Each structure stands twice: as C-alpha cells, then as structure tokens.
Short mmCIF file of C-alpha atoms and ligand atoms in Angstrom, two decimals:
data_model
loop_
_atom_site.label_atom_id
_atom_site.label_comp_id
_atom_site.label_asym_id
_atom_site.label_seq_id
_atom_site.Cartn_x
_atom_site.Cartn_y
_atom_site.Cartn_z
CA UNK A 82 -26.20 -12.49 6.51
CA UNK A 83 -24.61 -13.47 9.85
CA UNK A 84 -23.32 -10.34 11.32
CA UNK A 85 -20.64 -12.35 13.38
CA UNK A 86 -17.44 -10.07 14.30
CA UNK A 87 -15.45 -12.94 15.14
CA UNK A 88 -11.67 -12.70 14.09
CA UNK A 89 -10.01 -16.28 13.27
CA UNK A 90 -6.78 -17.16 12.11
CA UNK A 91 -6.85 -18.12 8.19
CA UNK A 92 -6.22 -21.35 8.60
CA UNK A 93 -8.17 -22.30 11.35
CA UNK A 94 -10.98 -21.23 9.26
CA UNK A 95 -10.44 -22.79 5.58
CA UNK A 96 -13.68 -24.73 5.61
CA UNK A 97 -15.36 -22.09 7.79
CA UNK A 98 -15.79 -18.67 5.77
CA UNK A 99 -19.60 -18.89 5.79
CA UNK A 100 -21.30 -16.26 8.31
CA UNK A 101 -17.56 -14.90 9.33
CA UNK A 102 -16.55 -11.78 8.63
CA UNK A 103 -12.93 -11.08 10.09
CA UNK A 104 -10.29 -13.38 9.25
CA UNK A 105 -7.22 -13.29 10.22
CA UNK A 106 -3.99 -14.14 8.30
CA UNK A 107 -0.58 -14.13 9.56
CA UNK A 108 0.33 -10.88 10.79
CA UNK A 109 4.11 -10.19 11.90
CA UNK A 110 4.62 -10.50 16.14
CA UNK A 111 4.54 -7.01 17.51
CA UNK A 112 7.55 -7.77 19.52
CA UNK A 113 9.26 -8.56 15.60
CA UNK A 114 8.12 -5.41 14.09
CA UNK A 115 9.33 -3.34 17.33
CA UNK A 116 12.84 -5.48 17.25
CA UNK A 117 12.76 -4.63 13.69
CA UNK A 118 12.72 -0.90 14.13
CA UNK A 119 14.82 -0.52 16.99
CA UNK A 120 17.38 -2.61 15.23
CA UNK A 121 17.12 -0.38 12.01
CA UNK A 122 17.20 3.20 13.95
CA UNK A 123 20.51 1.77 16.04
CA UNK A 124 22.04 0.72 12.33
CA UNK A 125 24.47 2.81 9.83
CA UNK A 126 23.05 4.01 8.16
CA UNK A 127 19.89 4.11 10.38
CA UNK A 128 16.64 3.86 8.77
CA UNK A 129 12.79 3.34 9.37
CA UNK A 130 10.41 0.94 7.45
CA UNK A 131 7.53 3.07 5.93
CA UNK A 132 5.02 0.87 7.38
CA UNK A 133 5.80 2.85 10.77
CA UNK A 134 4.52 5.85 8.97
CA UNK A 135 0.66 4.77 9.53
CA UNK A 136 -0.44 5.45 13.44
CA UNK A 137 -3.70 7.49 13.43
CA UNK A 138 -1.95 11.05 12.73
CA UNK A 139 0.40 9.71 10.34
CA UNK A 140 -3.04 8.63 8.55
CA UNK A 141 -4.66 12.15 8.89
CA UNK A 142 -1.23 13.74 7.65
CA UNK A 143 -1.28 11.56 4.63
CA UNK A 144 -4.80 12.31 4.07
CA UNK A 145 -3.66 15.66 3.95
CA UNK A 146 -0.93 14.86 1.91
CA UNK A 147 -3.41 13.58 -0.64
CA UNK A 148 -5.19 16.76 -1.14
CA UNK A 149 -1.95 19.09 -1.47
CA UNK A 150 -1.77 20.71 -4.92
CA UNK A 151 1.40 19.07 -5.02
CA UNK A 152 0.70 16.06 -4.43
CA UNK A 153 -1.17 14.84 -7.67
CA UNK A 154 -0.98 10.88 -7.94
CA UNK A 155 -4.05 11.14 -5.81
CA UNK A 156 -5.98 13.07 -8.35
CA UNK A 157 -4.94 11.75 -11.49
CA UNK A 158 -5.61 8.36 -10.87
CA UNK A 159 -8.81 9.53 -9.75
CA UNK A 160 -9.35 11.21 -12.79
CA UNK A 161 -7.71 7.99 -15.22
CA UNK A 162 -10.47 5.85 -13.15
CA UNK A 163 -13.25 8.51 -13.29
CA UNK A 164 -12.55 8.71 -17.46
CA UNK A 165 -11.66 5.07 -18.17
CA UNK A 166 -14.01 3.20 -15.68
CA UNK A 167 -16.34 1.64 -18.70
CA UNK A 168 -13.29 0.48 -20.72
CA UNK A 169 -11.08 -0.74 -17.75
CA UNK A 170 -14.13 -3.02 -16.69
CA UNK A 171 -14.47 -4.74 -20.00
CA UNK A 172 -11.06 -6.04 -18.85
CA UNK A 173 -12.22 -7.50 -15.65
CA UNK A 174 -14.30 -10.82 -15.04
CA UNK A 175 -17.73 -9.63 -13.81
CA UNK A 176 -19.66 -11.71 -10.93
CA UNK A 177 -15.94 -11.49 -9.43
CA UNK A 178 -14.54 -11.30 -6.03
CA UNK A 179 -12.93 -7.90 -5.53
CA UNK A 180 -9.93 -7.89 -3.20
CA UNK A 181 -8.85 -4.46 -1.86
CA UNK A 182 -5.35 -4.87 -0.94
CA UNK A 183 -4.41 -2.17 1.63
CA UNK A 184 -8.07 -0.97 1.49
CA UNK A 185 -8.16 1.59 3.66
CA UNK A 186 -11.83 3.47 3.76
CA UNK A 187 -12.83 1.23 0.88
CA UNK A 188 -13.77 4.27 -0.97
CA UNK A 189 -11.86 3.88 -4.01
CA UNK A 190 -13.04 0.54 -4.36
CA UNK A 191 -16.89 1.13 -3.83
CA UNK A 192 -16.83 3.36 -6.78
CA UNK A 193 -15.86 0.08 -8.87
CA UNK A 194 -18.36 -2.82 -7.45
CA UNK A 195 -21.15 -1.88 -9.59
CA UNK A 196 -19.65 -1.59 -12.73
CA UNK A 197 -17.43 -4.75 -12.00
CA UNK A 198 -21.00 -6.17 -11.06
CA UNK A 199 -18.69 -7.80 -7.91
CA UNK A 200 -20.70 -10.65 -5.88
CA UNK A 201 -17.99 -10.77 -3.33
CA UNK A 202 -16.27 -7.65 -1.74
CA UNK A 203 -12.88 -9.03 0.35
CA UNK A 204 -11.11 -5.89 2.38
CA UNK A 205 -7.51 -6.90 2.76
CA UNK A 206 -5.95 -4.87 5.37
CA UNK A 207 -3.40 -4.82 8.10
CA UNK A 208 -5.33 -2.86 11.46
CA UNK A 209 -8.73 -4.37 11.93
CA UNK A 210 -10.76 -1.76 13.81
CA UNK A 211 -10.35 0.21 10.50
CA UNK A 212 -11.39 -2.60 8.38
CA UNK A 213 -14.73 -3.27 10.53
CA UNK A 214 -15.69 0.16 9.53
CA UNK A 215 -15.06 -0.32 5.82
CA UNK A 216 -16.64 -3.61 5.60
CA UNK A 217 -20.14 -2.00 7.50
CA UNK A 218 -19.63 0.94 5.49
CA UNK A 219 -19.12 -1.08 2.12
CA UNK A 220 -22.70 -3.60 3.17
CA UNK A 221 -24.50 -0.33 4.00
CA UNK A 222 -24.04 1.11 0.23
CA UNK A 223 -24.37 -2.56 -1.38
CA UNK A 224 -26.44 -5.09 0.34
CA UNK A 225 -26.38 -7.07 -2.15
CA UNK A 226 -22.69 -7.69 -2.39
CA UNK A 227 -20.97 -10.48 0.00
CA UNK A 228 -18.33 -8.56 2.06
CA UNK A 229 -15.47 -10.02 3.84
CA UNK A 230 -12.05 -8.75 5.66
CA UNK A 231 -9.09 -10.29 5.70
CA UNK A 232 -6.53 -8.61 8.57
CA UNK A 233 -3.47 -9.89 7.03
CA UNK A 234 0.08 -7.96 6.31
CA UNK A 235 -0.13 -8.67 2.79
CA UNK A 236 4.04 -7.25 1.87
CA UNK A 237 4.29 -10.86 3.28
CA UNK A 238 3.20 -14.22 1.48
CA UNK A 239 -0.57 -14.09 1.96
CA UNK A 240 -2.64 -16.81 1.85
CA UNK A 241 -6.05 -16.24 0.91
CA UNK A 242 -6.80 -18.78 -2.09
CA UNK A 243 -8.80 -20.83 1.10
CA UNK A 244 -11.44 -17.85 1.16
CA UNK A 245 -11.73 -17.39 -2.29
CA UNK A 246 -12.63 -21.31 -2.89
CA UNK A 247 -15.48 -20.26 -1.11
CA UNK A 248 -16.91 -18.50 -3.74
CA UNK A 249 -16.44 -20.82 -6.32
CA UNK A 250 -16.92 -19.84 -9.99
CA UNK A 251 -16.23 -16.09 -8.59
CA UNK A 252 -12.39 -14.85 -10.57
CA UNK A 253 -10.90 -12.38 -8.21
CA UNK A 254 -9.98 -8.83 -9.12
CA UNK A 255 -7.01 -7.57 -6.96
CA UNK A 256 -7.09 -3.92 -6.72
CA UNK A 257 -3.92 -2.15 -5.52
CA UNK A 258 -4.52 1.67 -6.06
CA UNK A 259 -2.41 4.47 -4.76
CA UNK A 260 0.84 3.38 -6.00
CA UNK A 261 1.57 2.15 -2.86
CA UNK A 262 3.77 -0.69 -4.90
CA UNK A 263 6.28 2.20 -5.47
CA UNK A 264 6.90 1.80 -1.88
CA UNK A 265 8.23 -1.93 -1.99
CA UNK A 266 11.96 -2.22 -3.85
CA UNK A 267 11.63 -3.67 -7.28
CA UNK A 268 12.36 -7.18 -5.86
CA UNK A 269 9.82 -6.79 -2.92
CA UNK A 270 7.18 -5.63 -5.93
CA UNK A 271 8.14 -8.83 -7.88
CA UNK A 272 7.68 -10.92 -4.82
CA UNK A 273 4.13 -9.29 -4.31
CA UNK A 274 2.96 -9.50 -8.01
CA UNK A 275 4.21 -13.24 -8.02
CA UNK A 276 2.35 -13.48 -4.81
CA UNK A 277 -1.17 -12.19 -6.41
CA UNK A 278 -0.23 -13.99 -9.93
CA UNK A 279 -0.57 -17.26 -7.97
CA UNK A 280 -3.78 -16.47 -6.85
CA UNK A 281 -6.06 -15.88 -10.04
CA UNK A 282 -6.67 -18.55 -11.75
CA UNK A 283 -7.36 -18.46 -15.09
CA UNK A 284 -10.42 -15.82 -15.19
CA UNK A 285 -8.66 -13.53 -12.35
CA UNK A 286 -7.47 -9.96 -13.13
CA UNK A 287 -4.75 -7.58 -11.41
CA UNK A 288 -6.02 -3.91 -11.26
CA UNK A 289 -3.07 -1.43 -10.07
CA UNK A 290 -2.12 2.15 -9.88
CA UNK A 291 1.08 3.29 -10.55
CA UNK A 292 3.18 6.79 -10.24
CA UNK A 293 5.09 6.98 -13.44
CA UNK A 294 8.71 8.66 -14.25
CA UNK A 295 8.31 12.21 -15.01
CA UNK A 296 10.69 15.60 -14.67
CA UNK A 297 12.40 15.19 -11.14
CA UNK A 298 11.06 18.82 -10.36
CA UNK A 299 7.20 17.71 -10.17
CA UNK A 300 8.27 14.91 -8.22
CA UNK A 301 10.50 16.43 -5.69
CA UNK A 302 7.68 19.15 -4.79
CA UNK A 303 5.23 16.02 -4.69
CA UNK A 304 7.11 14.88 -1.60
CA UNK A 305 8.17 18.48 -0.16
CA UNK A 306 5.27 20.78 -0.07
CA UNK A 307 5.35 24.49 0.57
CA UNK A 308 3.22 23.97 3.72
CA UNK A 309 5.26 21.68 4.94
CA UNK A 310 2.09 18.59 5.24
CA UNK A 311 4.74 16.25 3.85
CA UNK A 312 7.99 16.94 6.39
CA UNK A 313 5.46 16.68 8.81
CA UNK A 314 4.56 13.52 7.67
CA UNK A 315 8.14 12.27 8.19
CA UNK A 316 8.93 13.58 11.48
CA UNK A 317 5.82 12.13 12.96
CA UNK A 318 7.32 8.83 12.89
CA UNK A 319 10.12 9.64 15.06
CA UNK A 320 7.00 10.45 17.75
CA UNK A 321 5.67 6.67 16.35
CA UNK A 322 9.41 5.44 17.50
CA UNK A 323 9.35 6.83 21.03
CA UNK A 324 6.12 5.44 21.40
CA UNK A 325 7.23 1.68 20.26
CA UNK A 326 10.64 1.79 21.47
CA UNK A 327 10.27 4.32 24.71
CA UNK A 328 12.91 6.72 22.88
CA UNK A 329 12.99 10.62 23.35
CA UNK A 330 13.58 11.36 19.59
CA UNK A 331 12.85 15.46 19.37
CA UNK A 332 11.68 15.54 15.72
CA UNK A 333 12.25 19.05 15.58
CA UNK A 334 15.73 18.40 15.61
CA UNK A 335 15.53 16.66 12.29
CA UNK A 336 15.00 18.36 9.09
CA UNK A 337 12.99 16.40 6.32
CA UNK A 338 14.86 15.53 2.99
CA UNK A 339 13.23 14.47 -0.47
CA UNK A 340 15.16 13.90 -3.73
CA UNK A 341 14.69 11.84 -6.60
CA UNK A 342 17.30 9.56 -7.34
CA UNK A 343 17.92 8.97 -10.99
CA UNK A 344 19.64 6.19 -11.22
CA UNK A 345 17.27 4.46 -8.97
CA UNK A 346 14.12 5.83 -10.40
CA UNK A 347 12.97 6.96 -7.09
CA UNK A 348 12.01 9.12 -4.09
CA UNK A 349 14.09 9.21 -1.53
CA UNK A 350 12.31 10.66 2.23
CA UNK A 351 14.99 11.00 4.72
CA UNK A 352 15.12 13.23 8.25
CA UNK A 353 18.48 14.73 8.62
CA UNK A 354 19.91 15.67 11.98
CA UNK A 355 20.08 19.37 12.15
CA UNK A 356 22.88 19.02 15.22
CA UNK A 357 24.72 16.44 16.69
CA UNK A 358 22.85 15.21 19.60
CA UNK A 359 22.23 11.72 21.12
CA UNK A 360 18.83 10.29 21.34
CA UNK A 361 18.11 7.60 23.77
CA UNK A 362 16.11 4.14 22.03
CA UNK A 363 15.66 2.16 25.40
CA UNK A 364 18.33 1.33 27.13
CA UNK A 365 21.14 2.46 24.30
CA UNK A 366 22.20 5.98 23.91
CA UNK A 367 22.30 6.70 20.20
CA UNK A 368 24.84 9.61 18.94
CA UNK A 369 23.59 11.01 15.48
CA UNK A 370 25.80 13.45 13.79
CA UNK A 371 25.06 16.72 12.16
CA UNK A 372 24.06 16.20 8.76
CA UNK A 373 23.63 12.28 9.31
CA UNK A 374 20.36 10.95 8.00
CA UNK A 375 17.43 8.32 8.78
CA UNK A 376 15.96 6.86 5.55
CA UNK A 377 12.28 6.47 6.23
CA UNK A 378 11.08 5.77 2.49
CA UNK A 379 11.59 5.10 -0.91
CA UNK A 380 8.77 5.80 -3.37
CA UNK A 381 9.75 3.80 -7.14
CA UNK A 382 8.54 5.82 -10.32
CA UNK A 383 8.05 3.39 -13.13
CA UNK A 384 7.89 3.87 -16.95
CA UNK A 385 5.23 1.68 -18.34
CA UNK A 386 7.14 -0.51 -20.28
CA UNK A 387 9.41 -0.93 -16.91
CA UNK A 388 6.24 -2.09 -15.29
CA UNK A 389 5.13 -3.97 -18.02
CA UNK A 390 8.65 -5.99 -17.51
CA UNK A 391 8.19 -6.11 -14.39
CA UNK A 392 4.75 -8.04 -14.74
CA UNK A 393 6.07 -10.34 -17.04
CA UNK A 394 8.51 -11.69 -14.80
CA UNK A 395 5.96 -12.13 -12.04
CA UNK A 396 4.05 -14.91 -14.89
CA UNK A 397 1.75 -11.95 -16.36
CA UNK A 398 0.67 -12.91 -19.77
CA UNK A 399 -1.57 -10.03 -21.01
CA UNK A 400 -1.88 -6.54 -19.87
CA UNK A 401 -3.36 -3.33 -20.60
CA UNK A 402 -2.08 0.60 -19.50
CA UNK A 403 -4.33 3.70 -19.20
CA UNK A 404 -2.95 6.76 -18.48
CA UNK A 405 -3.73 10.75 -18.45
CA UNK A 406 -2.65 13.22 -20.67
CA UNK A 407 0.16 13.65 -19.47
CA UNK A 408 1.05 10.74 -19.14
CA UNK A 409 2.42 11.37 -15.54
CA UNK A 410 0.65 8.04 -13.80
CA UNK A 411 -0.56 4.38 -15.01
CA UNK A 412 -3.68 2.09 -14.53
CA UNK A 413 -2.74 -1.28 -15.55
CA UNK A 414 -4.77 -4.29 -15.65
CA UNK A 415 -3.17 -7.65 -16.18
CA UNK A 416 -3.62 -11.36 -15.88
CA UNK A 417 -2.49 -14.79 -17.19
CA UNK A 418 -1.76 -15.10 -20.97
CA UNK A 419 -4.56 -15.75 -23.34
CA UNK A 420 -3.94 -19.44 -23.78
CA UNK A 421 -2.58 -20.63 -20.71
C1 AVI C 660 1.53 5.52 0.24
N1 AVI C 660 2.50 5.91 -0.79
C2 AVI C 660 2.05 5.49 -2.12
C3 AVI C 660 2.88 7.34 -0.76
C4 AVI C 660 3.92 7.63 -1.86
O1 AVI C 660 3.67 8.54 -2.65
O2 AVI C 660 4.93 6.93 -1.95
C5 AVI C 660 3.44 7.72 0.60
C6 AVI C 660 3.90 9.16 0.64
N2 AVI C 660 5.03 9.54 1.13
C7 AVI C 660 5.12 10.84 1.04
N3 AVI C 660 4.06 11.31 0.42
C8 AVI C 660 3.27 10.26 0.19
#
C-alpha cells in the first residue's frame, strides 16, 4: 500500500483515492469559526459552540470526564457493544466500508472491524495530525483492512460518496458512538442523519450511540462531578477563547452550571459570572453581569421511540435498538426500508 501522507481537497481527488491517504473535505475558514465565536461571546445572551471545547486539554479533560463514576454513557455503551457485538453485526453488511464519524483514537471502532469483516476502514475527522495517528494505528492492528481519512467537519454537508465509489460493491457502515448527536439540536441531528441517509445506498447501515432520558438526578451529576473534572471542562474554553480571540477571560471568575431541562429533554452546560466584571475580546470591552451566563452546550437525551421518529424523518426505513438493563442508553442500527 502506498504510504503517501498527502492531504487533497475532496474534490480535487474524486478519481484519485488510490495510494492517498488524507483527504480533505471542506472544512470551515479559521477566520469563520473565530468570527463565529467572537460574535457569539459579544451576543445576549452570549454563548460558545461546543466544538470550541476540543483543544488538546479540553481532550485530556474529557478523557477524564469519560472515566468519572459519574459519567456512565461511556461505560454502558461499552458494555451494550461488549454484550451485543454478535447480534448487532448480523445487522450490518459485511465486506463493508466502515466510516468513523468523529473517530477520535479509532479505538471504539477497531473493536468492530473484525466482526464486521470491514475491507475498508475510512476515519472521518475534523484535526488531521490526530487522524494520521489513528489511521497508522488502525493499519498496524489490521493490515489487511484498506484505511483511509477523511479531514472533513462533518456537522456540515459532507461529501464523501466520491471515496466510497472507490470501493465499489463495499455498503458503508457509519458509526457515530458517544452520543455525540445529543450535542447537535434536534434539527441539526435531522440535517446530519439526512446527510448520512443519502449516502448508503441500498446495502449501507447507520450504527449510533445514544444517551437516553432517564431521572434528571443521574443526569445532572453526569455533567457536574464531585471532583469537579466536568466544570473544569467548561471553563477551559474560556482559556480556548483568549487564545482565538486574544481575550483575558479569568475562568475562575465563572462558576460552571448543569441542569437538565425538561421540557427540552436536555443538558444544559453554562459558566455563570460569579461578579460583574468586564472582559476584554479584542478590541471590545465586554461587561458581564453577576449571575449572567455563557451557554457553552446542550447535550439532547432521547427516548427510543423519539429517536426512532427522528430516523424516520431523515428517510430511515428499518431500524433496530439495543440497550442495557437499565435501559439508561441506546445502540441503534438503521438503514433504508426493506423494499426500497
Ligand atoms: C461529546 N459529548 C457526547 C459529551 C456529552 O455528554 O454531551 C460532551 C460532554 N460534556 C460534558 N460532559 C461530556
């Protein structure tokens, strides 16, 4: 296999996937994202996209977050995959391409590429230094298996139906673990399903975790520790803001607020000033009030027939749920109806 790190733009490439392994896809203009969150912390109410959350500490700190005894979508996913591998497989084309949206270390997805039996292993993932690693680390394990990245910001359209034509009679398996879809509003999440839907064909499969509605207690200490992992979390990305937008945000001066929001069905993350105090972002002087907040992220808890709407109105015909005993997060797998 050509080991050629070359990064191209997707559509330069479209006859061209042979021997490359970095592609790139459109990815937002950094000037755009850093307009984009100066624009949103000078707003009222201000707020902060989550996507800011994920420089390298923010990554350790969610790592960490992971592990917390609170913290248990991590863990019983893991535990729904490690139980229900065998049966969720039968429910996936085999010889497929896998495509890990978001994919991170590529861990979760290794576990599934022999039991798939996956020719074709596509990384999907937004920083490409990270992806490198994964992709090396995922050819290292499984020779055998084709591997491929894709740097592309994939809460956008995405447009990789060009690469998978180049593995023709190979259905693709999106995996989205994590429940990172809870992150994206409802309407975002349609937009993204719709997005994948259009991609698989008649063979291709949709495998997704997702954090399902349980007692708002659970929850709420999910996303406010007792060490305090997840507040750090939060305020880190005021140190990600005076980084991008040269502001002198003290995040000690901003407590961290989580609540779940009924009505909404989700987790609300907010920092709350602690005192009134202006913080300069550039060349504006922003005054924050005492008890005036920054929303940094919303995190959507789903019951499964909600989801299971919510896939049928992005064109999925059939679909299947796992869950644990408790019934406190979903696996679902789901692709076009039988007879279309
Ligand atoms: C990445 N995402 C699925 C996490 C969540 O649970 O919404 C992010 C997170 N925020 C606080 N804790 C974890």
């Amino acid at each position: 296999m050509n080991k050629n790190k070359a990064v191209y733009r997707c559509h330069d490439l479209l006859s061209d996937v042979d021997g490359r392994r970095l592609i790139v896809d459109a990815i937002d203009d950094p000037a755009d994202q850093i307009a984009d969150l100066r624009e949103g912390l000078l707003g009222r109410p201000a707020r902060i996209s989550p996507k800011f959350f994920y420089d390298a500490q923010g990554c350790a700190l969610y790592g960490a977050i992971c592990a917390l005894a609170e913290y248990y979508p991590t863990r019983t996913e893991a535990l729904i995959y490690d139980c229900c591998r065998d049966p969720i497989a039968e429910h996936l084309p085999h010889g497929g391409q896998w495509v890990d949206l978001g994919c991170g270390d590529g861990a979760k997805s290794r576990q599934w590429l022999k039991p798939a039996g996956v020719r074709r292993y596509i990384g999907v993932d937004i920083a490409a230094d990270c992806l490198q690693t994964t992709l090396e680390a995922t050819e290292r394990q499984f020779p055998e298996v084709d591997c491929l990245g894709v740097v592309a910001d994939f809460t956008r359209p995405f447009h990789i139906q060009p690469v998978l034509n180049d593995c023709p009679g190979s259905a693709p398996i999106f995996f989205y673990p994590g429940s990172s879809i809870g992150n994206f509003t409802p309407e975002q999440a349609l937009a993204l399903l719709r997005s994948i839907r259009a991609h698989l064909g008649r063979d291709g499969r949709l495998l997704i975790g997702v954090d399902l509605v349980k007692d708002a207690a659970t929850v709420e200490a999910a996303y406010d520790d007792a060490l305090g992992v997840t507040a750090a979390f939060n305020r880190n990305v005021l140190r990600v803001a005076n980084r991008l937008l040269d502001a002198d945000f003290d995040p000690m001066r901003f407590g961290h607020k989580a609540f779940f929001n009924a009505a909404e069905s989700r987790i609300e993350m907010h920092l709350t000033a602690l005192t009134t105090h202006s913080v300069q972002i550039g060349d504006v002087q922003r005054r924050f009030d005492a008890g005036e907040t920054i929303v940094t992220e919303y995190s959507y808890k789903y019951t499964p027939e909600r989801f299971i709407e919510l896939l049928a109105a992005a064109g999925y015909g059939e679909t299947h749920c796992w869950t644990d005993d408790r019934a406190w997060f979903g696996v679902f797998v789901a692709g076009p109806a039988r007879d279309e």
